Structures are given as C-alpha cells and as structure tokens.
Amino acid sequence: MNRVLVTGAAGYIGSHLSAQLVAAGRRVVALDDLSAGRRATLPATLAFVEGDIADRDLVAQIIREHRIDALVHLAAHVQVAESVARPGKYHRNNVLGALNLLQACIDGGVTRAVFSSSAAVYGAPTRSPVAETAPTIPINPYGAGKLFVEWMLRDLAGATMAGRAPLRFVALRYFNVAGARAGGGLGQVAAPGKATHLIKVACEAATGARPGMEVFGADYPTADGTCVRDFIHVDDLAAAHIGALDYLANGGGNATLNCGYGRGHSVRDVIACVKAVSGADFPVTVAARRPGDPPELVADNAALRRAFDWTPQHDDLEAICRSAYQWECQLAERAQPSQRSPAAARAG
C-alpha cells in the first residue's frame, strides 16, 4: 500500500495529506488540474501530473506507469453557495468526474479507495451530534453530489467481476476543515477576495487583507443566532486519511466515517477567537442567510476513533485559529499592497 494516487493533491487538504504521506515513506502520485491548487505546495519528491480526473485515459496511464495500489480522491468543487447557483458545474465535476476516475481505477486493478465526502450529505440534521446512521437529506447540490459518489462507491464495491478483487473503500465525511500546518509552510491559499471558509476569512480580516467580514445570518435557532460548526484541524484530517489507507491495507471492509471533533462552535465564537489570538479588531456586519446553510453540524466521531484508533492532536479552537492566523501573516508578508483585495470578506 505504498503507491498512492492523490487527486486534488495541490489543494488545501491535499497538500497537507501529501506532505504526511511522503513523510511516512509512501510513494505519491499527485493528480491536479491546478484550477484551485498550486504545484508549489507539494513536496518536490513526489510525482506530479497536471490533468483532469475525468480523463480516463490519463488516469489509466498513471495507474500503469506508477503501479498504483490505492486512490485518495479529494478533487472537487467545494463552495456550497456556488453549487446552489451553478449545480451543473458541480455535478459534471464532482459526480461525472468521479465516476470516470473510479471506473479507470477499477479497470486498472486499484482495489482500495479513500473518498473525500462531506457532512453536507446530512443536510440540516434534527439531532446533534450527528452519527453516520442519521438520515442523509442534502439541502444543496454540493452535498447531493457527495452523497451520490458514496452511492457509486457502494454499488461499485458490490459488483463482482471475474478475475478481479472487489473494490473496498472508506468515505470520510468531513466537517469544517481549518487551520494550517504546525510550524508554517502550508496552509490554505485563495485568490484575493475569493476565500469562503470562515476561519480563513476572519484571519484575512485580522491581517488587514480585507477591511472586514460579513456573517451570513444571525437568526438561526442556535444559542447566539449564528451557525454552529465542528472545526477539525487539517493535519488531524490528513492523519485520518492515512489511517483509512492502513485500515484498508489490513483488510478492513467498506466504511463511512465522520471526521470532526464532536464539539461545535458558533460563527461568533470563531470571530471572537480570531480577534483574541491576533490582537486585532475588525468590522463585522450581519447579512442575510446564505442558501444551503444548515443551522448546526457537529460530528459524532466514535466510529472513526474505533476504526483507526484515531487520536486528534489539534483539538482546540484557539490552536486552530492561531495556526491559521500565523499562516495568513506569512501570506500577508509575501503579498504586495497592490495584490490585496479591497472587497469585504464574506463567511457564514
């Protein structure tokens, strides 16, 4: 299980995972179209291929040339609000692209896959924390697409083909990923004014890269009226992927698992935390709710802990916000004043 194809490897989560895989001695082939990622974030020692996950011929070539053992599929469009406005874009890439990728992997003899799914598959759950057995009723095209790929994996794994070992998979349902690599060097990068993740947007406001930020909705049925989310540090999430690869290598069966810490923080909690760790104040205004946002999403992570003996190392909101702020300070130091965005930040 030492030759791993990672799609979306040059993105935020992919770059952290690739660094951990290389450090663990795995041979990594990174496939990314660079529409959102950057080649410079990846270790120099891995093999990099620029291309589209929907290109079955390309994927087949990669599998043959590098003798790929396992797939980690991260590549996807990820903005919930955009998925509501442009569902076709999301279904073409996230669903049809995934089908082409998975079929090429199966045809090439790859029998183990780890899939980047999402808590968005739950929609707006009525109970919290939410377990994997909760109803899956997505309320936006992004979540619907992730659920459809989970179904595809289930169906493909259930298919029997003469002379071929069956596909086995782990689908990891991410909650809210945040933070940056301890010690610097890796973090989330976005074009000026384009970030949508709450903690990153707040950190941009704290560094002065944005003049302020908006909160989308303050009338939700939560303690302070703002959305509540379970924030997981990106390095802990990357470690869960390696745990999933090892689990499959050791004969583990198909599994769908939540990735979160099991505790929620409101949007206002996060903003207050970023202000505290940065020592900066910045304007915060309230805007209308954003389409497709559920009031609360908090993980029941008991199944993940059991499956991989997963023990998070960064389960602390202050530490997550501090690492994200330190990374944002690094980006601000590199940026020229003319590159900074005058647009107000938006996050929900």
Coordinates of N, CA, C and O in Angstrom, one line a residue, residues 153-319:
L153 N -19.7 4.4 -5.0 CA -18.7 3.5 -4.3 C -19.3 2.3 -3.8 O -18.8 1.2 -4.0
R154 N -20.5 2.4 -3.1 CA -21.2 1.3 -2.6 C -21.5 0.3 -3.7 O -21.3 -0.9 -3.6
D155 N -22.1 0.8 -4.8 CA -22.5 0.0 -5.9 C -21.3 -0.7 -6.6 O -21.4 -1.9 -7.0
L156 N -20.2 0.1 -6.8 CA -19.1 -0.5 -7.5 C -18.4 -1.5 -6.6 O -17.9 -2.5 -7.1
A157 N -18.4 -1.3 -5.3 CA -17.8 -2.3 -4.4 C -18.6 -3.5 -4.3 O -18.1 -4.6 -4.1
G158 N -19.9 -3.4 -4.6 CA -20.8 -4.6 -4.6 C -20.8 -5.4 -5.8 O -21.3 -6.5 -5.9
A159 N -20.2 -4.8 -6.9 CA -20.2 -5.5 -8.2 C -19.1 -6.6 -8.2 O -18.0 -6.4 -7.6
T160 N -19.4 -7.8 -8.7 CA -18.5 -8.8 -8.8 C -18.0 -9.0 -10.2 O -18.8 -9.0 -11.2
M161 N -16.7 -9.0 -10.4 CA -16.1 -9.2 -11.8 C -15.1 -10.3 -11.8 O -14.3 -10.4 -10.9
A162 N -15.3 -11.2 -12.7 CA -14.4 -12.4 -12.7 C -13.0 -12.0 -12.8 O -12.6 -11.2 -13.6
G163 N -12.2 -12.7 -12.0 CA -10.7 -12.5 -12.0 C -10.3 -11.2 -11.4 O -9.1 -10.9 -11.4
R164 N -11.1 -10.4 -10.8 CA -10.7 -9.1 -10.1 C -11.1 -9.1 -8.7 O -12.2 -9.6 -8.3
A165 N -10.2 -8.6 -7.9 CA -10.6 -8.4 -6.5 C -11.6 -7.2 -6.3 O -11.5 -6.3 -7.1
P166 N -12.5 -7.3 -5.4 CA -13.5 -6.3 -5.3 C -12.9 -5.0 -4.8 O -11.9 -5.0 -4.0
L167 N -13.5 -3.9 -5.1 CA -13.2 -2.6 -4.6 C -13.6 -2.5 -3.2 O -14.7 -2.9 -2.8
R168 N -12.7 -1.9 -2.3 CA -13.0 -1.6 -0.9 C -12.8 -0.1 -0.7 O -11.8 0.4 -1.2
F169 N -13.6 0.5 0.1 CA -13.5 2.0 0.2 C -13.7 2.4 1.7 O -14.4 1.7 2.4
V170 N -13.2 3.6 1.9 CA -13.6 4.4 3.1 C -14.0 5.8 2.7 O -13.3 6.4 1.9
A171 N -15.2 6.2 3.0 CA -15.7 7.5 2.7 C -15.6 8.3 4.0 O -16.2 8.0 5.0
L172 N -14.8 9.4 4.0 CA -14.7 10.2 5.2 C -15.5 11.5 5.0 O -15.3 12.3 4.1
R173 N -16.5 11.6 5.9 CA -17.4 12.8 5.8 C -16.8 13.9 6.7 O -16.9 14.0 7.9
Y174 N -16.2 14.9 5.9 CA -15.5 16.0 6.6 C -16.6 16.9 7.2 O -17.6 17.2 6.6
F175 N -16.2 17.4 8.4 CA -17.0 18.6 8.9 C -16.2 19.8 8.5 O -15.8 19.9 7.3
N176 N -16.0 20.8 9.3 CA -15.3 22.0 8.8 C -13.8 22.0 9.0 O -13.4 22.0 10.2
V177 N -13.1 22.0 7.9 CA -11.6 21.8 8.0 C -11.0 23.2 8.1 O -11.5 24.2 7.4
A178 N -10.0 23.4 9.0 CA -9.5 24.7 9.2 C -8.0 24.5 9.7 O -7.5 23.4 9.9
G179 N -7.4 25.6 9.9 CA -6.0 25.6 10.4 C -5.0 25.5 9.4 O -5.2 25.5 8.2
A180 N -3.7 25.5 9.8 CA -2.5 25.3 9.0 C -1.5 24.5 9.6 O -1.6 24.2 10.8
R181 N -0.5 24.0 8.8 CA 0.5 23.1 9.3 C 1.3 23.8 10.5 O 1.7 24.9 10.4
A182 N 1.5 23.0 11.5 CA 2.3 23.5 12.7 C 3.7 23.9 12.2 O 4.3 23.1 11.4
G183 N 4.1 25.0 12.6 CA 5.5 25.5 12.2 C 5.5 26.2 10.9 O 6.5 26.7 10.4
G184 N 4.3 26.3 10.2 CA 4.2 27.1 9.0 C 4.6 26.3 7.8 O 4.9 25.1 7.8
G185 N 4.5 26.9 6.6 CA 4.9 26.3 5.4 C 3.8 25.8 4.5 O 3.9 25.6 3.3
L186 N 2.7 25.5 5.2 CA 1.5 25.0 4.4 C 0.2 25.6 5.1 O 0.1 25.7 6.3
G187 N -0.7 25.9 4.2 CA -2.0 26.5 4.7 C -2.9 26.6 3.5 O -2.6 26.2 2.4
Q188 N -4.0 27.3 3.8 CA -5.0 27.5 2.7 C -4.7 28.7 1.9 O -4.4 29.8 2.5
V189 N -4.7 28.6 0.6 CA -4.4 29.7 -0.3 C -5.6 29.9 -1.1 O -6.2 29.0 -1.6
A190 N -6.0 31.2 -1.3 CA -7.1 31.5 -2.2 C -6.8 32.8 -2.9 O -6.0 33.7 -2.4
A191 N -7.4 33.0 -4.0 CA -7.2 34.3 -4.8 C -7.8 35.4 -3.9 O -8.7 35.2 -3.1
P192 N -7.2 36.6 -4.0 CA -7.7 37.8 -3.2 C -9.2 37.9 -3.3 O -9.8 38.0 -4.4
G193 N -9.8 38.0 -2.2 CA -11.3 38.2 -2.1 C -12.1 37.0 -2.4 O -13.3 37.1 -2.4
K194 N -11.5 35.8 -2.6 CA -12.3 34.6 -3.0 C -12.5 33.6 -1.9 O -13.2 32.7 -2.1
A195 N -11.8 33.8 -0.8 CA -11.9 32.8 0.3 C -13.3 32.8 0.8 O -14.0 33.8 0.9
T196 N -13.8 31.6 1.2 CA -15.2 31.4 1.8 C -15.2 30.7 3.1 O -16.2 30.8 3.8
H197 N -14.1 30.1 3.5 CA -14.0 29.4 4.8 C -13.9 30.4 5.9 O -13.1 31.3 5.9
L198 N -14.7 30.2 6.9 CA -14.9 31.2 8.0 C -13.6 31.6 8.6 O -13.3 32.8 8.8
I199 N -12.8 30.6 9.1 CA -11.6 31.0 9.9 C -10.6 31.7 9.0 O -10.0 32.7 9.4
K200 N -10.5 31.3 7.7 CA -9.5 31.9 6.8 C -10.0 33.4 6.6 O -9.2 34.3 6.6
V201 N -11.3 33.6 6.3 CA -11.8 34.9 6.1 C -11.6 35.8 7.3 O -11.1 37.0 7.1
A202 N -11.8 35.3 8.5 CA -11.6 36.1 9.7 C -10.1 36.4 9.9 O -9.8 37.6 10.2
C203 N -9.3 35.5 9.5 CA -7.8 35.8 9.6 C -7.4 36.8 8.6 O -6.5 37.6 8.9
E204 N -8.0 36.7 7.4 CA -7.6 37.8 6.4 C -8.1 39.1 6.9 O -7.3 40.1 6.7
A205 N -9.2 39.2 7.6 CA -9.6 40.5 8.1 C -8.7 40.9 9.2 O -8.4 42.1 9.4
A206 N -8.2 40.0 10.0 CA -7.3 40.3 11.1 C -6.0 40.9 10.6 O -5.4 41.7 11.3
T207 N -5.5 40.4 9.5 CA -4.2 40.8 9.0 C -4.4 42.1 8.1 O -3.4 42.7 7.7
G208 N -5.6 42.5 7.9 CA -5.8 43.7 7.0 C -5.9 43.4 5.6 O -6.0 44.3 4.7
A209 N -5.9 42.1 5.2 CA -6.0 41.8 3.8 C -7.4 42.1 3.3 O -7.7 42.2 2.1
R210 N -8.4 42.2 4.2 CA -9.7 42.6 3.9 C -10.1 43.6 5.0 O -9.7 43.5 6.1
P211 N -11.0 44.5 4.6 CA -11.4 45.6 5.6 C -12.4 45.1 6.6 O -12.6 45.8 7.6
G212 N -13.0 44.0 6.5 CA -14.0 43.5 7.4 C -14.6 42.2 6.9 O -14.1 41.6 5.9
M213 N -15.6 41.7 7.6 CA -16.3 40.5 7.1 C -17.7 40.5 7.4 O -18.2 41.3 8.3
E214 N -18.5 39.7 6.7 CA -19.9 39.6 6.9 C -20.2 38.2 7.5 O -19.6 37.2 7.2
V215 N -21.2 38.2 8.4 CA -21.8 36.9 8.9 C -23.1 36.7 8.2 O -24.0 37.6 8.2
F216 N -23.3 35.5 7.7 CA -24.5 35.2 6.9 C -25.6 34.6 7.8 O -25.6 33.4 8.0
G217 N -26.4 35.5 8.4 CA -27.5 35.1 9.2 C -27.2 35.1 10.7 O -26.2 34.5 11.1
A218 N -28.0 35.8 11.4 CA -27.9 35.8 12.9 C -29.2 35.5 13.6 O -29.4 35.8 14.7
D219 N -30.1 34.8 12.8 CA -31.4 34.4 13.3 C -31.6 32.9 13.3 O -32.8 32.5 13.2
Y220 N -30.5 32.2 13.3 CA -30.7 30.7 13.3 C -31.1 30.2 14.7 O -30.9 30.9 15.7
P221 N -31.7 29.1 14.8 CA -32.1 28.5 16.2 C -31.0 28.0 16.9 O -30.9 26.8 17.3
T222 N -30.0 28.8 17.2 CA -28.8 28.4 18.0 C -28.6 29.4 19.1 O -29.3 30.4 19.2
A223 N -27.7 29.2 20.0 CA -27.5 30.0 21.2 C -27.3 31.4 20.9 O -27.9 32.3 21.6
D224 N -26.5 31.8 19.9 CA -26.3 33.2 19.6 C -26.9 33.6 18.3 O -26.6 34.7 17.8
G225 N -27.6 32.7 17.6 CA -28.3 33.1 16.4 C -27.4 32.8 15.1 O -27.9 32.9 14.0
T226 N -26.2 32.4 15.3 CA -25.3 32.1 14.1 C -25.1 30.6 14.0 O -25.3 29.9 15.0
C227 N -24.7 30.2 12.8 CA -24.5 28.8 12.6 C -23.4 28.2 13.5 O -22.4 28.9 13.9
V228 N -23.6 26.9 13.8 CA -22.6 26.2 14.7 C -22.0 25.1 13.8 O -22.7 24.4 13.1
R229 N -20.7 25.0 13.9 CA -19.9 24.0 13.2 C -18.9 23.3 14.0 O -18.4 23.9 15.0
D230 N -18.5 22.2 13.6 CA -17.4 21.4 14.2 C -16.2 21.6 13.3 O -16.1 21.1 12.2
F231 N -15.2 22.2 13.9 CA -14.0 22.6 13.2 C -12.9 21.6 13.5 O -12.5 21.4 14.6
I232 N -12.3 20.9 12.4 CA -11.3 20.0 12.6 C -10.0 20.5 11.9 O -10.0 21.0 10.8
H233 N -8.9 20.4 12.6 CA -7.6 20.8 12.1 C -7.2 20.0 10.9 O -7.3 18.8 10.9
V234 N -6.7 20.6 9.8 CA -6.3 20.0 8.6 C -5.3 18.9 8.8 O -5.4 17.8 8.1
D235 N -4.4 19.0 9.7 CA -3.4 17.9 9.9 C -4.0 16.7 10.6 O -3.6 15.6 10.3
D236 N -5.0 16.9 11.5 CA -5.7 15.7 12.0 C -6.6 15.1 10.9 O -6.7 13.8 10.9
L237 N -7.1 15.8 10.0 CA -7.9 15.2 9.0 C -7.0 14.5 8.0 O -7.3 13.3 7.6
A238 N -5.8 15.0 7.7 CA -4.9 14.3 6.9 C -4.5 12.9 7.5 O -4.4 11.9 6.8
A239 N -4.2 13.0 8.8 CA -3.9 11.7 9.5 C -5.0 10.7 9.5 O -4.7 9.5 9.4
A240 N -6.3 11.2 9.4 CA -7.4 10.2 9.3 C -7.3 9.5 7.9 O -7.7 8.3 7.8
H241 N -6.9 10.2 6.9 CA -6.8 9.6 5.6 C -5.7 8.5 5.6 O -5.9 7.4 5.0
I242 N -4.6 8.7 6.3 CA -3.5 7.7 6.3 C -4.1 6.5 7.2 O -3.8 5.4 6.8
G243 N -4.8 6.8 8.2 CA -5.4 5.7 9.0 C -6.4 4.9 8.1 O -6.4 3.7 8.2
A244 N -7.1 5.6 7.2 CA -8.0 4.9 6.3 C -7.2 4.0 5.4 O -7.7 2.8 5.1
L245 N -6.1 4.5 4.8 CA -5.3 3.7 3.9 C -4.8 2.4 4.6 O -4.8 1.3 4.1
D246 N -4.3 2.6 5.8 CA -3.8 1.5 6.6 C -4.9 0.5 6.9 O -4.7 -0.7 6.9
Y247 N -6.0 1.0 7.3 CA -7.2 0.2 7.6 C -7.5 -0.7 6.4 O -7.7 -1.9 6.5
L248 N -7.6 -0.2 5.2 CA -7.9 -0.9 4.0 C -6.7 -1.9 3.7 O -7.0 -3.1 3.3
A249 N -5.5 -1.5 3.9 CA -4.4 -2.4 3.6 C -4.4 -3.6 4.5 O -3.9 -4.7 4.2
N250 N -4.9 -3.4 5.7 CA -5.0 -4.5 6.7 C -6.3 -5.4 6.5 O -6.6 -6.2 7.4
G251 N -7.0 -5.1 5.5 CA -8.2 -6.0 5.2 C -9.5 -5.4 5.7 O -10.5 -6.1 5.6
G252 N -9.5 -4.2 6.1 CA -10.8 -3.6 6.6 C -11.8 -3.5 5.5 O -11.5 -3.3 4.3
G253 N -13.1 -3.6 5.9 CA -14.2 -3.5 5.0 C -14.6 -2.1 4.7 O -14.1 -1.1 5.3
N254 N -15.6 -2.0 3.8 CA -16.1 -0.7 3.5 C -16.6 0.1 4.7 O -17.3 -0.5 5.6
A255 N -16.4 1.4 4.8 CA -16.8 2.2 5.9 C -17.0 3.6 5.5 O -16.4 4.1 4.6
T256 N -18.0 4.2 6.2 CA -18.3 5.6 6.0 C -18.2 6.2 7.4 O -18.9 5.8 8.3
L257 N -17.4 7.3 7.5 CA -17.0 7.7 8.9 C -17.0 9.3 8.9 O -16.5 9.9 8.0
N258 N -17.5 9.8 10.0 CA -17.4 11.2 10.3 C -16.0 11.7 10.7 O -15.4 11.0 11.5
C259 N -15.6 12.8 10.2 CA -14.3 13.4 10.6 C -14.6 14.8 11.2 O -14.8 15.8 10.6
G260 N -14.6 14.8 12.5 CA -14.8 16.0 13.3 C -14.4 15.7 14.7 O -14.0 14.6 15.1
Y261 N -14.5 16.8 15.6 CA -14.0 16.6 17.0 C -15.2 16.3 17.9 O -15.0 16.0 19.1
G262 N -16.4 16.5 17.4 CA -17.6 16.2 18.3 C -18.0 17.4 19.2 O -18.8 17.2 20.1
R263 N -17.5 18.6 18.8 CA -17.8 19.8 19.6 C -18.1 20.9 18.6 O -17.3 21.1 17.6
G264 N -19.1 21.7 18.8 CA -19.4 22.8 17.9 C -19.1 24.2 18.4 O -19.0 24.4 19.7
H265 N -18.8 25.1 17.5 CA -18.5 26.5 17.8 C -19.3 27.3 16.9 O -19.4 27.1 15.7
S266 N -19.9 28.4 17.4 CA -20.7 29.3 16.5 C -19.8 30.2 15.7 O -18.6 30.4 16.0
V267 N -20.4 30.8 14.7 CA -19.6 31.8 13.9 C -19.1 32.9 14.8 O -18.0 33.4 14.7
R268 N -19.9 33.4 15.7 CA -19.5 34.5 16.6 C -18.4 34.0 17.5 O -17.4 34.8 17.8
D269 N -18.4 32.7 18.0 CA -17.3 32.2 18.8 C -16.0 32.2 18.0 O -15.0 32.6 18.6
V270 N -16.1 31.8 16.8 CA -14.8 31.8 15.9 C -14.3 33.2 15.7 O -13.1 33.4 15.8
I271 N -15.2 34.1 15.4 CA -14.7 35.5 15.2 C -14.0 36.1 16.4 O -12.9 36.7 16.4
A272 N -14.6 35.8 17.6 CA -14.0 36.3 18.9 C -12.7 35.6 19.1 O -11.7 36.2 19.6
C273 N -12.6 34.3 18.8 CA -11.3 33.6 18.9 C -10.2 34.2 18.0 O -9.1 34.4 18.5
V274 N -10.5 34.5 16.8 CA -9.5 35.0 15.9 C -9.1 36.4 16.4 O -7.9 36.8 16.3
K275 N -10.1 37.2 16.8 CA -9.7 38.5 17.4 C -8.8 38.4 18.6 O -7.8 39.2 18.7
A276 N -9.0 37.4 19.4 CA -8.2 37.2 20.6 C -6.8 36.8 20.2 O -5.8 37.3 20.8
V277 N -6.6 35.8 19.4 CA -5.3 35.3 19.1 C -4.5 36.3 18.2 O -3.2 36.3 18.3
S278 N -5.2 37.1 17.5 CA -4.5 38.1 16.6 C -4.2 39.4 17.3 O -3.3 40.2 16.9
G279 N -5.0 39.7 18.3 CA -5.0 41.0 18.9 C -5.5 42.1 18.1 O -5.3 43.3 18.4
A280 N -6.2 41.8 17.0 CA -6.7 42.7 16.1 C -8.3 42.8 16.2 O -8.9 41.8 16.4
D281 N -8.8 44.0 15.9 CA -10.2 44.2 15.8 C -10.5 44.5 14.4 O -9.7 45.1 13.7
F282 N -11.7 44.1 13.9 CA -12.1 44.4 12.5 C -13.6 44.4 12.5 O -14.3 43.8 13.3
P283 N -14.2 45.2 11.5 CA -15.6 45.3 11.5 C -16.3 44.0 11.1 O -15.8 43.2 10.2
V284 N -17.4 43.7 11.7 CA -18.2 42.5 11.4 C -19.7 43.0 11.2 O -20.2 43.6 12.1
T285 N -20.2 42.7 10.1 CA -21.6 43.1 9.8 C -22.4 41.8 9.5 O -21.9 40.8 9.1
V286 N -23.7 41.9 9.8 CA -24.6 40.8 9.6 C -25.4 40.9 8.3 O -25.9 42.0 8.0
A287 N -25.3 39.9 7.4 CA -26.0 39.9 6.2 C -27.1 38.8 6.2 O -27.2 38.1 7.2
A288 N -27.8 38.7 5.1 CA -28.9 37.7 5.1 C -28.3 36.3 5.1 O -27.1 36.1 4.7
R289 N -29.1 35.3 5.4 CA -28.7 33.9 5.4 C -28.2 33.5 4.0 O -28.6 34.1 3.0
R290 N -27.3 32.6 3.9 CA -26.7 32.1 2.6 C -27.5 30.8 2.3 O -27.7 30.0 3.1
P291 N -27.9 30.7 1.0 CA -28.6 29.5 0.6 C -27.8 28.2 0.9 O -26.6 28.1 0.6
G292 N -28.5 27.2 1.4 CA -27.9 25.9 1.6 C -27.2 25.7 2.9 O -26.5 24.6 3.1
D293 N -27.2 26.7 3.8 CA -26.5 26.5 5.1 C -27.4 25.9 6.2 O -28.4 26.6 6.5
P294 N -27.1 24.8 6.8 CA -27.9 24.3 7.9 C -27.5 25.0 9.2 O -26.4 25.5 9.3
P295 N -28.4 25.1 10.2 CA -28.1 25.8 11.4 C -26.9 25.2 12.2 O -26.1 25.9 12.7
E296 N -26.8 23.8 12.3 CA -25.8 23.2 13.1 C -25.3 21.9 12.5 O -26.1 21.1 12.0
L297 N -24.0 21.7 12.5 CA -23.4 20.5 12.1 C -22.2 20.1 13.0 O -21.2 20.8 13.0
V298 N -22.5 19.1 13.9 CA -21.4 18.6 14.8 C -21.3 17.1 14.6 O -22.3 16.4 14.6
A299 N -20.1 16.6 14.6 CA -19.9 15.2 14.4 C -20.0 14.3 15.6 O -19.5 14.7 16.7
D300 N -20.6 13.1 15.4 CA -20.3 12.0 16.4 C -19.2 11.3 15.7 O -19.3 10.7 14.7
N301 N -18.0 11.3 16.3 CA -16.8 10.7 15.7 C -16.4 9.4 16.3 O -15.3 8.9 16.1
A302 N -17.3 8.7 17.1 CA -17.0 7.5 17.8 C -16.5 6.4 16.8 O -15.6 5.6 17.1
A303 N -17.2 6.3 15.7 CA -16.8 5.2 14.7 C -15.4 5.4 14.2 O -14.7 4.5 14.0
L304 N -15.1 6.7 13.9 CA -13.7 6.9 13.4 C -12.7 6.6 14.4 O -11.6 5.9 14.1
R305 N -12.9 6.9 15.6 CA -11.9 6.6 16.7 C -11.7 5.1 16.8 O -10.6 4.6 17.1
R306 N -12.8 4.4 16.7 CA -12.8 2.9 16.8 C -12.0 2.3 15.6 O -11.2 1.4 15.8
A307 N -12.4 2.7 14.4 CA -11.9 2.1 13.2 C -10.3 2.2 13.1 O -9.7 1.2 12.7
F308 N -9.8 3.4 13.4 CA -8.3 3.6 13.2 C -7.6 3.9 14.4 O -6.4 4.2 14.4
D309 N -8.2 3.8 15.6 CA -7.6 4.3 16.8 C -7.1 5.7 16.6 O -6.0 6.1 17.0
W310 N -8.0 6.5 16.0 CA -7.6 7.9 15.6 C -7.6 8.8 16.8 O -8.6 8.9 17.6
T311 N -6.5 9.4 17.1 CA -6.4 10.3 18.3 C -6.0 11.7 17.8 O -4.8 11.9 17.4
P312 N -6.9 12.7 17.7 CA -6.5 14.0 17.2 C -5.5 14.7 18.1 O -5.4 14.5 19.3
Q313 N -4.6 15.5 17.4 CA -3.5 16.2 18.1 C -3.8 17.7 18.2 O -3.0 18.4 18.9
H314 N -4.8 18.2 17.6 CA -5.0 19.6 17.5 C -6.4 20.0 17.8 O -7.0 21.0 17.3
D315 N -7.0 19.3 18.8 CA -8.5 19.5 19.1 C -8.6 20.7 20.0 O -8.9 20.6 21.2
D316 N -8.4 21.9 19.5 CA -8.5 23.1 20.3 C -8.8 24.3 19.3 O -7.9 24.6 18.5
L317 N -9.9 25.0 19.5 CA -10.2 26.1 18.6 C -9.2 27.2 18.6 O -8.8 27.7 17.5
E318 N -8.7 27.5 19.8 CA -7.7 28.6 19.8 C -6.4 28.2 19.1 O -5.9 29.0 18.3
A319 N -6.0 26.9 19.2 CA -4.8 26.5 18.5 C -5.1 26.5 16.9 O -4.2 26.8 16.2

